[in-house]
mmCIF file of C-alpha atoms in Angstrom:
data_model
loop_
_atom_site.group_PDB
_atom_site.id
_atom_site.type_symbol
_atom_site.label_atom_id
_atom_site.label_comp_id
_atom_site.label_asym_id
_atom_site.label_seq_id
_atom_site.Cartn_x
_atom_site.Cartn_y
_atom_site.Cartn_z
ATOM 1 C CA MET A 29 109.868 99.214 81.564
ATOM 2 C CA SER A 30 109.276 95.888 79.786
ATOM 3 C CA GLY A 31 105.542 94.219 78.156
ATOM 4 C CA GLY A 32 104.845 91.037 77.993
ATOM 5 C CA GLY A 33 105.241 89.131 81.915
ATOM 6 C CA ASP A 34 106.049 92.440 83.189
ATOM 7 C CA PRO A 35 103.729 92.302 86.936
ATOM 8 C CA ARG A 36 103.745 95.732 87.101
ATOM 9 C CA ILE A 37 102.388 96.746 83.724
ATOM 10 C CA GLU A 38 99.365 94.106 85.564
ATOM 11 C CA ALA A 39 99.623 96.340 89.086
ATOM 12 C CA ILE A 40 99.396 99.240 87.247
ATOM 13 C CA ALA A 41 96.524 98.675 84.951
ATOM 14 C CA ALA A 42 95.225 97.426 88.548
ATOM 15 C CA THR A 43 95.390 101.189 89.648
ATOM 16 C CA CYS A 44 93.409 102.433 87.132
ATOM 17 C CA ARG A 45 91.321 100.837 87.678
ATOM 18 C CA LEU A 46 90.306 101.687 91.292
ATOM 19 C CA LEU A 47 90.955 104.867 90.542
ATOM 20 C CA GLY A 48 88.708 105.677 88.091
ATOM 21 C CA ASP A 49 85.490 105.375 90.680
ATOM 22 C CA PRO A 50 85.068 109.166 90.295
ATOM 23 C CA THR A 51 83.584 108.554 94.192
ATOM 24 C CA ARG A 52 87.021 106.610 95.089
ATOM 25 C CA LEU A 53 89.091 109.090 93.278
ATOM 26 C CA ARG A 54 87.684 112.355 95.765
ATOM 27 C CA VAL A 55 88.271 109.694 98.232
ATOM 28 C CA LEU A 56 91.741 109.339 97.492
ATOM 29 C CA LEU A 57 91.869 112.865 96.628
ATOM 30 C CA ALA A 58 90.779 113.906 100.337
ATOM 31 C CA CYS A 59 93.860 112.136 101.655
ATOM 32 C CA MET A 60 95.695 114.361 99.749
ATOM 33 C CA ASP A 61 96.377 117.025 102.235
ATOM 34 C CA GLY A 62 97.454 115.037 105.830
ATOM 35 C CA PRO A 63 95.890 112.680 107.939
ATOM 36 C CA ILE A 64 92.213 113.533 108.262
ATOM 37 C CA ALA A 65 90.006 111.181 109.341
ATOM 38 C CA VAL A 66 87.122 108.543 108.533
ATOM 39 C CA GLY A 67 84.017 111.711 109.004
ATOM 40 C CA ASP A 68 86.145 114.178 108.086
ATOM 41 C CA ILE A 69 86.012 112.535 104.193
ATOM 42 C CA ALA A 70 82.883 111.419 104.370
ATOM 43 C CA ALA A 71 81.563 115.221 104.837
ATOM 44 C CA ARG A 72 84.510 116.517 102.630
ATOM 45 C CA VAL A 73 84.099 114.367 99.777
ATOM 46 C CA GLY A 74 79.632 114.011 99.857
ATOM 47 C CA ALA A 75 79.423 109.979 101.026
ATOM 48 C CA SER A 76 78.754 108.602 103.574
ATOM 49 C CA GLN A 77 80.651 107.082 105.973
ATOM 50 C CA PRO A 78 80.462 103.295 106.118
ATOM 51 C CA LEU A 79 80.838 104.193 101.608
ATOM 52 C CA VAL A 80 84.085 105.668 102.025
ATOM 53 C CA SER A 81 85.525 103.001 105.081
ATOM 54 C CA HIS A 82 84.238 100.450 102.099
ATOM 55 C CA HIS A 83 86.885 103.177 99.322
ATOM 56 C CA LEU A 84 89.409 103.390 102.323
ATOM 57 C CA ARG A 85 90.223 99.795 102.622
ATOM 58 C CA LEU A 86 89.971 99.478 99.213
ATOM 59 C CA LEU A 87 92.607 101.494 98.691
ATOM 60 C CA ARG A 88 95.048 100.474 101.176
ATOM 61 C CA GLY A 89 94.746 97.216 100.113
ATOM 62 C CA ALA A 90 96.300 98.319 96.801
ATOM 63 C CA ARG A 91 99.113 100.590 98.856
ATOM 64 C CA LEU A 92 98.057 104.120 98.428
ATOM 65 C CA VAL A 93 96.360 105.219 101.168
ATOM 66 C CA ARG A 94 97.793 104.204 105.109
ATOM 67 C CA GLY A 95 95.817 103.817 108.333
ATOM 68 C CA GLU A 96 96.992 105.253 112.144
ATOM 69 C CA ARG A 97 95.660 105.467 114.953
ATOM 70 C CA HIS A 98 95.154 107.940 116.796
ATOM 71 C CA GLN A 99 93.669 106.696 120.419
ATOM 72 C CA ARG A 100 90.633 106.060 118.905
ATOM 73 C CA HIS A 101 90.060 107.730 115.415
ATOM 74 C CA VAL A 102 92.077 105.727 112.555
ATOM 75 C CA LEU A 103 93.796 109.077 110.273
ATOM 76 C CA TYR A 104 94.264 108.202 106.842
ATOM 77 C CA ALA A 105 97.214 110.001 103.745
ATOM 78 C CA THR A 106 98.206 108.874 101.226
ATOM 79 C CA ALA A 107 100.668 106.117 101.090
ATOM 80 C CA ASP A 108 103.757 107.867 99.717
ATOM 81 C CA GLU A 109 105.325 111.147 98.304
ATOM 82 C CA HIS A 110 104.631 108.627 94.667
ATOM 83 C CA ILE A 111 100.710 108.816 94.810
ATOM 84 C CA SER A 112 100.783 112.334 95.549
ATOM 85 C CA ARG A 113 102.925 112.934 92.516
ATOM 86 C CA MET A 114 100.986 110.202 90.704
ATOM 87 C CA LEU A 115 96.964 112.265 91.657
ATOM 88 C CA THR A 116 98.952 116.435 90.925
ATOM 89 C CA ASP A 117 100.137 114.682 87.211
ATOM 90 C CA MET A 118 97.092 113.558 86.881
ATOM 91 C CA ILE A 119 94.845 116.918 88.043
ATOM 92 C CA GLU A 120 97.477 119.527 86.182
ATOM 93 C CA HIS A 121 97.040 116.559 83.386
ATOM 94 C CA ALA A 122 93.419 117.017 83.588
ATOM 95 C CA GLY A 123 93.223 120.745 83.950
ATOM 96 C CA GLU A 124 95.329 121.478 80.621
ATOM 97 C CA GLU A 125 93.598 122.414 77.561
ATOM 98 C CA GLN A 126 92.707 120.089 75.046
ATOM 99 C CA ALA A 127 95.012 120.291 71.652
ATOM 100 C CA PRO A 128 92.914 120.762 69.088
ATOM 101 C CA PRO A 129 92.072 117.846 67.013
ATOM 102 C CA LEU A 130 94.664 117.042 63.867
#
């Protein structure tokens, strides 16, 4: 991976900024288990439906979630396996014991 001028670096930084909001991260994690409706995500993360919808719009814009219409509802899931693996790795890393200071 190269440094200056590589648009992927900016995309990664933007994704990290987007996931810096704990509620937004919880919304994305709720989508990892498979297609889920906005109301169910709101109940799971303890946020209002309008707030969850706002976060989902931002996450869709960043290609982190996808929505599929099923009758009258739109169900959301992580966009692809890359996103699920990234989140799983982040959760595992956060759960690791911290190394003692040098």
